[in-house]
Amino acid sequence: TVALAAPMALAAKDDLKVGAQAPGLAGHTWVKQLEDESPSVGDKPLVVEFWATWCGPCKRSIPHLTKLQDKYGLDQLSVVGVTQPDDAQSKSDVKRFVQRQGNRMEYFVALDDDGKIHKDWMAAAKQNGIPTVFIVGQEGRIQYIGSPFDRRFDDILAKVVRGRYDHKTVTAAKRHLDAI
């Protein structure tokens, strides 16, 4: 059974959480690249999804992520799916899966060869369920951690892409309204 990750709760000081600077994406092999571009943190908004070939909910999120990449285009957003070899999927399994998806999986796909990306993102954010998505704003700060099926995901992403969302500002405004 695959647990769906919930939005990030308050975490310890050194944990990766919403509002923190996003780690990089070093230590991977591209399984699928769009054009010759390589997305990086701080370049433009990113959606980074952690997934696996054996994960039913992950397979259901693929068409939605493809629609988002298509909707915003490469000039406004990079969607990156990250997976790693494990007991249930080899590197060649991942490559075959992505190839079979063809244009149904039309976003960047990275194979986390040594587990560094998972450690820097998922473990640091104390996330252990997949699929889990991170929205990273253009300035490189994490704006959302949670499920791609949470209705807030699309709303927050749309605002991040338009440059109209910052987690710190939203949190401060909510605190102000709660105090009234």
mmCIF file with all atom_site columns, C-alpha atoms in Angstrom:
data_model
loop_
_atom_site.group_PDB
_atom_site.id
_atom_site.type_symbol
_atom_site.label_atom_id
_atom_site.label_alt_id
_atom_site.label_comp_id
_atom_site.label_asym_id
_atom_site.label_entity_id
_atom_site.label_seq_id
_atom_site.pdbx_PDB_ins_code
_atom_site.Cartn_x
_atom_site.Cartn_y
_atom_site.Cartn_z
_atom_site.occupancy
_atom_site.B_iso_or_equiv
_atom_site.pdbx_formal_charge
_atom_site.auth_seq_id
_atom_site.auth_comp_id
_atom_site.auth_asym_id
_atom_site.auth_atom_id
_atom_site.pdbx_PDB_model_num
ATOM 1   C CA . THR A 1 1   ? 0.000  0.000  0.000   1.00 0.00 ? 1   THR A CA 1
ATOM 2   C CA . VAL A 1 2   ? 1.294  3.434  -0.908  1.00 0.00 ? 2   VAL A CA 1
ATOM 3   C CA . ALA A 1 3   ? 0.500  6.238  1.492   1.00 0.00 ? 3   ALA A CA 1
ATOM 4   C CA . LEU A 1 4   ? -0.322 9.592  0.013   1.00 0.00 ? 4   LEU A CA 1
ATOM 5   C CA . ALA A 1 5   ? 1.761  12.312 1.553   1.00 0.00 ? 5   ALA A CA 1
ATOM 6   C CA . ALA A 1 6   ? -0.045 14.998 3.499   1.00 0.00 ? 6   ALA A CA 1
ATOM 7   C CA . PRO A 1 7   ? 0.924  18.674 3.323   1.00 0.00 ? 7   PRO A CA 1
ATOM 8   C CA . MET A 1 8   ? 3.992  19.418 5.376   1.00 0.00 ? 8   MET A CA 1
ATOM 9   C CA . ALA A 1 9   ? 3.416  20.076 9.063   1.00 0.00 ? 9   ALA A CA 1
ATOM 10  C CA . LEU A 1 10  ? 5.683  22.118 11.296  1.00 0.00 ? 10  LEU A CA 1
ATOM 11  C CA . ALA A 1 11  ? 9.139  20.600 11.313  1.00 0.00 ? 11  ALA A CA 1
ATOM 12  C CA . ALA A 1 12  ? 12.380 20.926 13.211  1.00 0.00 ? 12  ALA A CA 1
ATOM 13  C CA . LYS A 1 13  ? 14.674 23.855 12.431  1.00 0.00 ? 13  LYS A CA 1
ATOM 14  C CA . ASP A 1 14  ? 16.949 21.936 10.051  1.00 0.00 ? 14  ASP A CA 1
ATOM 15  C CA . ASP A 1 15  ? 14.178 20.083 8.204   1.00 0.00 ? 15  ASP A CA 1
ATOM 16  C CA . LEU A 1 16  ? 13.165 20.928 4.675   1.00 0.00 ? 16  LEU A CA 1
ATOM 17  C CA . LYS A 1 17  ? 9.817  22.676 4.827   1.00 0.00 ? 17  LYS A CA 1
ATOM 18  C CA . VAL A 1 18  ? 7.646  25.131 2.969   1.00 0.00 ? 18  VAL A CA 1
ATOM 19  C CA . GLY A 1 19  ? 9.476  28.463 2.787   1.00 0.00 ? 19  GLY A CA 1
ATOM 20  C CA . ALA A 1 20  ? 12.942 26.867 2.794   1.00 0.00 ? 20  ALA A CA 1
ATOM 21  C CA . GLN A 1 21  ? 15.437 27.175 -0.044  1.00 0.00 ? 21  GLN A CA 1
ATOM 22  C CA . ALA A 1 22  ? 15.011 24.121 -2.273  1.00 0.00 ? 22  ALA A CA 1
ATOM 23  C CA . PRO A 1 23  ? 17.943 21.746 -2.640  1.00 0.00 ? 23  PRO A CA 1
ATOM 24  C CA . GLY A 1 24  ? 19.371 21.179 -6.086  1.00 0.00 ? 24  GLY A CA 1
ATOM 25  C CA . LEU A 1 25  ? 18.698 18.341 -8.479  1.00 0.00 ? 25  LEU A CA 1
ATOM 26  C CA . ALA A 1 26  ? 22.279 17.076 -8.802  1.00 0.00 ? 26  ALA A CA 1
ATOM 27  C CA . GLY A 1 27  ? 23.051 13.366 -8.907  1.00 0.00 ? 27  GLY A CA 1
ATOM 28  C CA . HIS A 1 28  ? 20.660 12.107 -11.543 1.00 0.00 ? 28  HIS A CA 1
ATOM 29  C CA . THR A 1 29  ? 20.465 10.662 -15.015 1.00 0.00 ? 29  THR A CA 1
ATOM 30  C CA . TRP A 1 30  ? 17.872 12.092 -17.373 1.00 0.00 ? 30  TRP A CA 1
ATOM 31  C CA . VAL A 1 31  ? 15.477 9.416  -18.581 1.00 0.00 ? 31  VAL A CA 1
ATOM 32  C CA . LYS A 1 32  ? 13.489 12.051 -20.469 1.00 0.00 ? 32  LYS A CA 1
ATOM 33  C CA . GLN A 1 33  ? 14.481 15.590 -21.313 1.00 0.00 ? 33  GLN A CA 1
ATOM 34  C CA . LEU A 1 34  ? 12.358 18.164 -23.106 1.00 0.00 ? 34  LEU A CA 1
ATOM 35  C CA . GLU A 1 35  ? 14.372 19.929 -25.782 1.00 0.00 ? 35  GLU A CA 1
ATOM 36  C CA . ASP A 1 36  ? 17.957 20.537 -24.649 1.00 0.00 ? 36  ASP A CA 1
ATOM 37  C CA . GLU A 1 37  ? 16.905 22.331 -21.514 1.00 0.00 ? 37  GLU A CA 1
ATOM 38  C CA . SER A 1 38  ? 17.837 21.143 -18.025 1.00 0.00 ? 38  SER A CA 1
ATOM 39  C CA . PRO A 1 39  ? 15.703 22.564 -15.237 1.00 0.00 ? 39  PRO A CA 1
ATOM 40  C CA . SER A 1 40  ? 17.369 23.952 -12.151 1.00 0.00 ? 40  SER A CA 1
ATOM 41  C CA . VAL A 1 41  ? 16.222 25.455 -8.868  1.00 0.00 ? 41  VAL A CA 1
ATOM 42  C CA . GLY A 1 42  ? 15.847 29.228 -9.065  1.00 0.00 ? 42  GLY A CA 1
ATOM 43  C CA . ASP A 1 43  ? 15.585 29.393 -12.847 1.00 0.00 ? 43  ASP A CA 1
ATOM 44  C CA . LYS A 1 44  ? 11.769 29.403 -13.063 1.00 0.00 ? 44  LYS A CA 1
ATOM 45  C CA . PRO A 1 45  ? 8.999  27.689 -11.101 1.00 0.00 ? 45  PRO A CA 1
ATOM 46  C CA . LEU A 1 46  ? 9.401  23.936 -10.729 1.00 0.00 ? 46  LEU A CA 1
ATOM 47  C CA . VAL A 1 47  ? 7.153  21.050 -9.820  1.00 0.00 ? 47  VAL A CA 1
ATOM 48  C CA . VAL A 1 48  ? 9.265  18.166 -8.522  1.00 0.00 ? 48  VAL A CA 1
ATOM 49  C CA . GLU A 1 49  ? 7.307  14.930 -8.108  1.00 0.00 ? 49  GLU A CA 1
ATOM 50  C CA . PHE A 1 50  ? 8.663  11.812 -6.441  1.00 0.00 ? 50  PHE A CA 1
ATOM 51  C CA . TRP A 1 51  ? 7.117  8.684  -7.948  1.00 0.00 ? 51  TRP A CA 1
ATOM 52  C CA . ALA A 1 52  ? 7.690  5.027  -8.902  1.00 0.00 ? 52  ALA A CA 1
ATOM 53  C CA . THR A 1 53  ? 6.631  2.762  -11.757 1.00 0.00 ? 53  THR A CA 1
ATOM 54  C CA . TRP A 1 54  ? 4.896  0.372  -9.328  1.00 0.00 ? 54  TRP A CA 1
ATOM 55  C CA . CYS A 1 55  ? 2.839  3.119  -7.628  1.00 0.00 ? 55  CYS A CA 1
ATOM 56  C CA . GLY A 1 56  ? -0.818 3.231  -8.764  1.00 0.00 ? 56  GLY A CA 1
ATOM 57  C CA . PRO A 1 57  ? -1.481 6.807  -7.572  1.00 0.00 ? 57  PRO A CA 1
ATOM 58  C CA . CYS A 1 58  ? 1.773  7.904  -9.251  1.00 0.00 ? 58  CYS A CA 1
ATOM 59  C CA . LYS A 1 59  ? 0.555  6.495  -12.560 1.00 0.00 ? 59  LYS A CA 1
ATOM 60  C CA . ARG A 1 60  ? -2.715 8.402  -12.125 1.00 0.00 ? 60  ARG A CA 1
ATOM 61  C CA . SER A 1 61  ? -0.843 11.696 -11.617 1.00 0.00 ? 61  SER A CA 1
ATOM 62  C CA . ILE A 1 62  ? 1.139  11.402 -14.883 1.00 0.00 ? 62  ILE A CA 1
ATOM 63  C CA . PRO A 1 63  ? -1.588 12.787 -17.210 1.00 0.00 ? 63  PRO A CA 1
ATOM 64  C CA . HIS A 1 64  ? -2.226 15.715 -14.874 1.00 0.00 ? 64  HIS A CA 1
ATOM 65  C CA . LEU A 1 65  ? 1.468  16.653 -14.683 1.00 0.00 ? 65  LEU A CA 1
ATOM 66  C CA . THR A 1 66  ? 1.692  16.430 -18.482 1.00 0.00 ? 66  THR A CA 1
ATOM 67  C CA . LYS A 1 67  ? -1.305 18.788 -18.782 1.00 0.00 ? 67  LYS A CA 1
ATOM 68  C CA . LEU A 1 68  ? 0.356  21.249 -16.394 1.00 0.00 ? 68  LEU A CA 1
ATOM 69  C CA . GLN A 1 69  ? 3.631  21.206 -18.353 1.00 0.00 ? 69  GLN A CA 1
ATOM 70  C CA . ASP A 1 70  ? 1.661  21.758 -21.551 1.00 0.00 ? 70  ASP A CA 1
ATOM 71  C CA . LYS A 1 71  ? -0.554 24.471 -20.040 1.00 0.00 ? 71  LYS A CA 1
ATOM 72  C CA . TYR A 1 72  ? 2.321  26.618 -18.773 1.00 0.00 ? 72  TYR A CA 1
ATOM 73  C CA . GLY A 1 73  ? 4.968  25.677 -21.337 1.00 0.00 ? 73  GLY A CA 1
ATOM 74  C CA . LEU A 1 74  ? 8.690  25.351 -20.782 1.00 0.00 ? 74  LEU A CA 1
ATOM 75  C CA . ASP A 1 75  ? 9.128  29.105 -20.669 1.00 0.00 ? 75  ASP A CA 1
ATOM 76  C CA . GLN A 1 76  ? 7.064  29.361 -17.440 1.00 0.00 ? 76  GLN A CA 1
ATOM 77  C CA . LEU A 1 77  ? 7.406  25.974 -15.682 1.00 0.00 ? 77  LEU A CA 1
ATOM 78  C CA . SER A 1 78  ? 9.468  22.807 -15.530 1.00 0.00 ? 78  SER A CA 1
ATOM 79  C CA . VAL A 1 79  ? 7.833  19.634 -14.231 1.00 0.00 ? 79  VAL A CA 1
ATOM 80  C CA . VAL A 1 80  ? 10.356 17.032 -13.086 1.00 0.00 ? 80  VAL A CA 1
ATOM 81  C CA . GLY A 1 81  ? 9.461  13.475 -12.101 1.00 0.00 ? 81  GLY A CA 1
ATOM 82  C CA . VAL A 1 82  ? 12.125 11.880 -9.884  1.00 0.00 ? 82  VAL A CA 1
ATOM 83  C CA . THR A 1 83  ? 12.371 8.172  -9.135  1.00 0.00 ? 83  THR A CA 1
ATOM 84  C CA . GLN A 1 84  ? 15.116 5.844  -7.959  1.00 0.00 ? 84  GLN A CA 1
ATOM 85  C CA . PRO A 1 85  ? 15.986 2.198  -8.499  1.00 0.00 ? 85  PRO A CA 1
ATOM 86  C CA . ASP A 1 86  ? 14.684 -0.073 -5.734  1.00 0.00 ? 86  ASP A CA 1
ATOM 87  C CA . ASP A 1 87  ? 13.733 -3.722 -5.178  1.00 0.00 ? 87  ASP A CA 1
ATOM 88  C CA . ALA A 1 88  ? 10.612 -3.282 -7.332  1.00 0.00 ? 88  ALA A CA 1
ATOM 89  C CA . GLN A 1 89  ? 12.073 -1.232 -10.223 1.00 0.00 ? 89  GLN A CA 1
ATOM 90  C CA . SER A 1 90  ? 15.439 -1.316 -11.916 1.00 0.00 ? 90  SER A CA 1
ATOM 91  C CA . LYS A 1 91  ? 16.936 1.473  -14.010 1.00 0.00 ? 91  LYS A CA 1
ATOM 92  C CA . SER A 1 92  ? 15.907 -0.398 -17.147 1.00 0.00 ? 92  SER A CA 1
ATOM 93  C CA . ASP A 1 93  ? 12.335 -0.827 -15.796 1.00 0.00 ? 93  ASP A CA 1
ATOM 94  C CA . VAL A 1 94  ? 12.088 2.950  -15.349 1.00 0.00 ? 94  VAL A CA 1
ATOM 95  C CA . LYS A 1 95  ? 13.501 3.643  -18.801 1.00 0.00 ? 95  LYS A CA 1
ATOM 96  C CA . ARG A 1 96  ? 11.075 1.159  -20.433 1.00 0.00 ? 96  ARG A CA 1
ATOM 97  C CA . PHE A 1 97  ? 8.126  2.586  -18.472 1.00 0.00 ? 97  PHE A CA 1
ATOM 98  C CA . VAL A 1 98  ? 8.901  6.167  -19.515 1.00 0.00 ? 98  VAL A CA 1
ATOM 99  C CA . GLN A 1 99  ? 9.466  5.133  -23.125 1.00 0.00 ? 99  GLN A CA 1
ATOM 100 C CA . ARG A 1 100 ? 6.113  3.283  -23.207 1.00 0.00 ? 100 ARG A CA 1
ATOM 101 C CA . GLN A 1 101 ? 4.361  6.383  -21.824 1.00 0.00 ? 101 GLN A CA 1
ATOM 102 C CA . GLY A 1 102 ? 5.613  8.439  -24.769 1.00 0.00 ? 102 GLY A CA 1
ATOM 103 C CA . ASN A 1 103 ? 3.904  11.821 -24.964 1.00 0.00 ? 103 ASN A CA 1
ATOM 104 C CA . ARG A 1 104 ? 1.489  10.857 -22.159 1.00 0.00 ? 104 ARG A CA 1
ATOM 105 C CA . MET A 1 105 ? 4.447  11.586 -19.845 1.00 0.00 ? 105 MET A CA 1
ATOM 106 C CA . GLU A 1 106 ? 5.627  14.816 -21.447 1.00 0.00 ? 106 GLU A CA 1
ATOM 107 C CA . TYR A 1 107 ? 7.826  16.337 -18.773 1.00 0.00 ? 107 TYR A CA 1
ATOM 108 C CA . PHE A 1 108 ? 11.350 15.860 -17.434 1.00 0.00 ? 108 PHE A CA 1
ATOM 109 C CA . VAL A 1 109 ? 12.057 12.507 -15.796 1.00 0.00 ? 109 VAL A CA 1
ATOM 110 C CA . ALA A 1 110 ? 15.155 11.970 -13.671 1.00 0.00 ? 110 ALA A CA 1
ATOM 111 C CA . LEU A 1 111 ? 16.563 8.742  -12.297 1.00 0.00 ? 111 LEU A CA 1
ATOM 112 C CA . ASP A 1 112 ? 18.059 9.378  -8.865  1.00 0.00 ? 112 ASP A CA 1
ATOM 113 C CA . ASP A 1 113 ? 20.955 6.949  -9.287  1.00 0.00 ? 113 ASP A CA 1
ATOM 114 C CA . ASP A 1 114 ? 22.535 7.261  -5.852  1.00 0.00 ? 114 ASP A CA 1
ATOM 115 C CA . GLY A 1 115 ? 19.517 8.409  -3.795  1.00 0.00 ? 115 GLY A CA 1
ATOM 116 C CA . LYS A 1 116 ? 20.934 11.890 -3.168  1.00 0.00 ? 116 LYS A CA 1
ATOM 117 C CA . ILE A 1 117 ? 17.888 13.743 -4.479  1.00 0.00 ? 117 ILE A CA 1
ATOM 118 C CA . HIS A 1 118 ? 15.538 11.600 -2.365  1.00 0.00 ? 118 HIS A CA 1
ATOM 119 C CA . LYS A 1 119 ? 17.712 12.238 0.692   1.00 0.00 ? 119 LYS A CA 1
ATOM 120 C CA . ASP A 1 120 ? 17.925 15.993 0.062   1.00 0.00 ? 120 ASP A CA 1
ATOM 121 C CA . TRP A 1 121 ? 14.199 16.400 -0.649  1.00 0.00 ? 121 TRP A CA 1
ATOM 122 C CA . MET A 1 122 ? 11.995 13.561 0.635   1.00 0.00 ? 122 MET A CA 1
ATOM 123 C CA . ALA A 1 123 ? 13.967 12.497 3.708   1.00 0.00 ? 123 ALA A CA 1
ATOM 124 C CA . ALA A 1 124 ? 14.788 16.088 4.659   1.00 0.00 ? 124 ALA A CA 1
ATOM 125 C CA . ALA A 1 125 ? 11.067 16.976 4.373   1.00 0.00 ? 125 ALA A CA 1
ATOM 126 C CA . LYS A 1 126 ? 10.131 13.849 6.340   1.00 0.00 ? 126 LYS A CA 1
ATOM 127 C CA . GLN A 1 127 ? 7.994  12.618 3.453   1.00 0.00 ? 127 GLN A CA 1
ATOM 128 C CA . ASN A 1 128 ? 7.719  8.874  2.939   1.00 0.00 ? 128 ASN A CA 1
ATOM 129 C CA . GLY A 1 129 ? 4.605  8.488  0.784   1.00 0.00 ? 129 GLY A CA 1
ATOM 130 C CA . ILE A 1 130 ? 4.437  8.823  -2.971  1.00 0.00 ? 130 ILE A CA 1
ATOM 131 C CA . PRO A 1 131 ? 3.462  10.577 -5.072  1.00 0.00 ? 131 PRO A CA 1
ATOM 132 C CA . THR A 1 132 ? 4.729  13.677 -3.313  1.00 0.00 ? 132 THR A CA 1
ATOM 133 C CA . VAL A 1 133 ? 5.122  16.995 -5.105  1.00 0.00 ? 133 VAL A CA 1
ATOM 134 C CA . PHE A 1 134 ? 7.127  20.068 -4.246  1.00 0.00 ? 134 PHE A CA 1
ATOM 135 C CA . ILE A 1 135 ? 6.347  23.428 -5.836  1.00 0.00 ? 135 ILE A CA 1
ATOM 136 C CA . VAL A 1 136 ? 9.414  25.631 -6.013  1.00 0.00 ? 136 VAL A CA 1
ATOM 137 C CA . GLY A 1 137 ? 9.001  29.311 -6.836  1.00 0.00 ? 137 GLY A CA 1
ATOM 138 C CA . GLN A 1 138 ? 11.190 31.203 -9.253  1.00 0.00 ? 138 GLN A CA 1
ATOM 139 C CA . GLU A 1 139 ? 13.291 32.489 -6.350  1.00 0.00 ? 139 GLU A CA 1
ATOM 140 C CA . GLY A 1 140 ? 14.110 28.874 -5.377  1.00 0.00 ? 140 GLY A CA 1
ATOM 141 C CA . ARG A 1 141 ? 11.960 28.651 -2.234  1.00 0.00 ? 141 ARG A CA 1
ATOM 142 C CA . ILE A 1 142 ? 9.574  25.760 -1.619  1.00 0.00 ? 142 ILE A CA 1
ATOM 143 C CA . GLN A 1 143 ? 5.976  26.959 -1.771  1.00 0.00 ? 143 GLN A CA 1
ATOM 144 C CA . TYR A 1 144 ? 4.127  23.648 -1.347  1.00 0.00 ? 144 TYR A CA 1
ATOM 145 C CA . ILE A 1 145 ? 4.830  20.072 -0.242  1.00 0.00 ? 145 ILE A CA 1
ATOM 146 C CA . GLY A 1 146 ? 2.108  17.471 -0.528  1.00 0.00 ? 146 GLY A CA 1
ATOM 147 C CA . SER A 1 147 ? -0.063 15.405 -2.801  1.00 0.00 ? 147 SER A CA 1
ATOM 148 C CA . PRO A 1 148 ? -0.615 16.214 -6.473  1.00 0.00 ? 148 PRO A CA 1
ATOM 149 C CA . PHE A 1 149 ? -4.267 15.283 -5.815  1.00 0.00 ? 149 PHE A CA 1
ATOM 150 C CA . ASP A 1 150 ? -4.792 17.983 -3.168  1.00 0.00 ? 150 ASP A CA 1
ATOM 151 C CA . ARG A 1 151 ? -7.000 20.673 -4.763  1.00 0.00 ? 151 ARG A CA 1
ATOM 152 C CA . ARG A 1 152 ? -4.695 23.355 -3.324  1.00 0.00 ? 152 ARG A CA 1
ATOM 153 C CA . PHE A 1 153 ? -1.828 22.068 -5.470  1.00 0.00 ? 153 PHE A CA 1
ATOM 154 C CA . ASP A 1 154 ? -3.230 23.450 -8.753  1.00 0.00 ? 154 ASP A CA 1
ATOM 155 C CA . ASP A 1 155 ? -4.346 26.715 -7.124  1.00 0.00 ? 155 ASP A CA 1
ATOM 156 C CA . ILE A 1 156 ? -0.966 27.373 -5.512  1.00 0.00 ? 156 ILE A CA 1
ATOM 157 C CA . LEU A 1 157 ? 0.902  26.387 -8.687  1.00 0.00 ? 157 LEU A CA 1
ATOM 158 C CA . ALA A 1 158 ? -1.145 28.791 -10.823 1.00 0.00 ? 158 ALA A CA 1
ATOM 159 C CA . LYS A 1 159 ? -0.332 31.635 -8.429  1.00 0.00 ? 159 LYS A CA 1
ATOM 160 C CA . VAL A 1 160 ? 3.362  30.695 -8.207  1.00 0.00 ? 160 VAL A CA 1
ATOM 161 C CA . VAL A 1 161 ? 3.683  30.626 -12.004 1.00 0.00 ? 161 VAL A CA 1
ATOM 162 C CA . ARG A 1 162 ? 2.057  34.077 -12.228 1.00 0.00 ? 162 ARG A CA 1
ATOM 163 C CA . GLY A 1 163 ? 4.369  35.397 -9.505  1.00 0.00 ? 163 GLY A CA 1
ATOM 164 C CA . ARG A 1 164 ? 1.373  36.035 -7.229  1.00 0.00 ? 164 ARG A CA 1
ATOM 165 C CA . TYR A 1 165 ? 2.100  33.612 -4.390  1.00 0.00 ? 165 TYR A CA 1
ATOM 166 C CA . ASP A 1 166 ? 4.610  33.540 -1.585  1.00 0.00 ? 166 ASP A CA 1
ATOM 167 C CA . HIS A 1 167 ? 4.092  31.168 1.324   1.00 0.00 ? 167 HIS A CA 1
ATOM 168 C CA . LYS A 1 168 ? 5.497  33.654 3.868   1.00 0.00 ? 168 LYS A CA 1
ATOM 169 C CA . THR A 1 169 ? 3.072  36.380 2.783   1.00 0.00 ? 169 THR A CA 1
ATOM 170 C CA . VAL A 1 170 ? 0.094  33.994 2.781   1.00 0.00 ? 170 VAL A CA 1
ATOM 171 C CA . THR A 1 171 ? 0.999  32.673 6.246   1.00 0.00 ? 171 THR A CA 1
ATOM 172 C CA . ALA A 1 172 ? 1.445  36.183 7.658   1.00 0.00 ? 172 ALA A CA 1
ATOM 173 C CA . ALA A 1 173 ? -1.899 37.282 6.204   1.00 0.00 ? 173 ALA A CA 1
ATOM 174 C CA . LYS A 1 174 ? -3.670 34.251 7.725   1.00 0.00 ? 174 LYS A CA 1
ATOM 175 C CA . ARG A 1 175 ? -2.113 34.975 11.131  1.00 0.00 ? 175 ARG A CA 1
ATOM 176 C CA . HIS A 1 176 ? -3.252 38.585 10.870  1.00 0.00 ? 176 HIS A CA 1
ATOM 177 C CA . LEU A 1 177 ? -6.811 37.573 9.963   1.00 0.00 ? 177 LEU A CA 1
ATOM 178 C CA . ASP A 1 178 ? -6.908 34.974 12.758  1.00 0.00 ? 178 ASP A CA 1
ATOM 179 C CA . ALA A 1 179 ? -5.842 37.659 15.253  1.00 0.00 ? 179 ALA A CA 1
ATOM 180 C CA . ILE A 1 180 ? -8.699 39.975 14.267  1.00 0.00 ? 180 ILE A CA 1
#
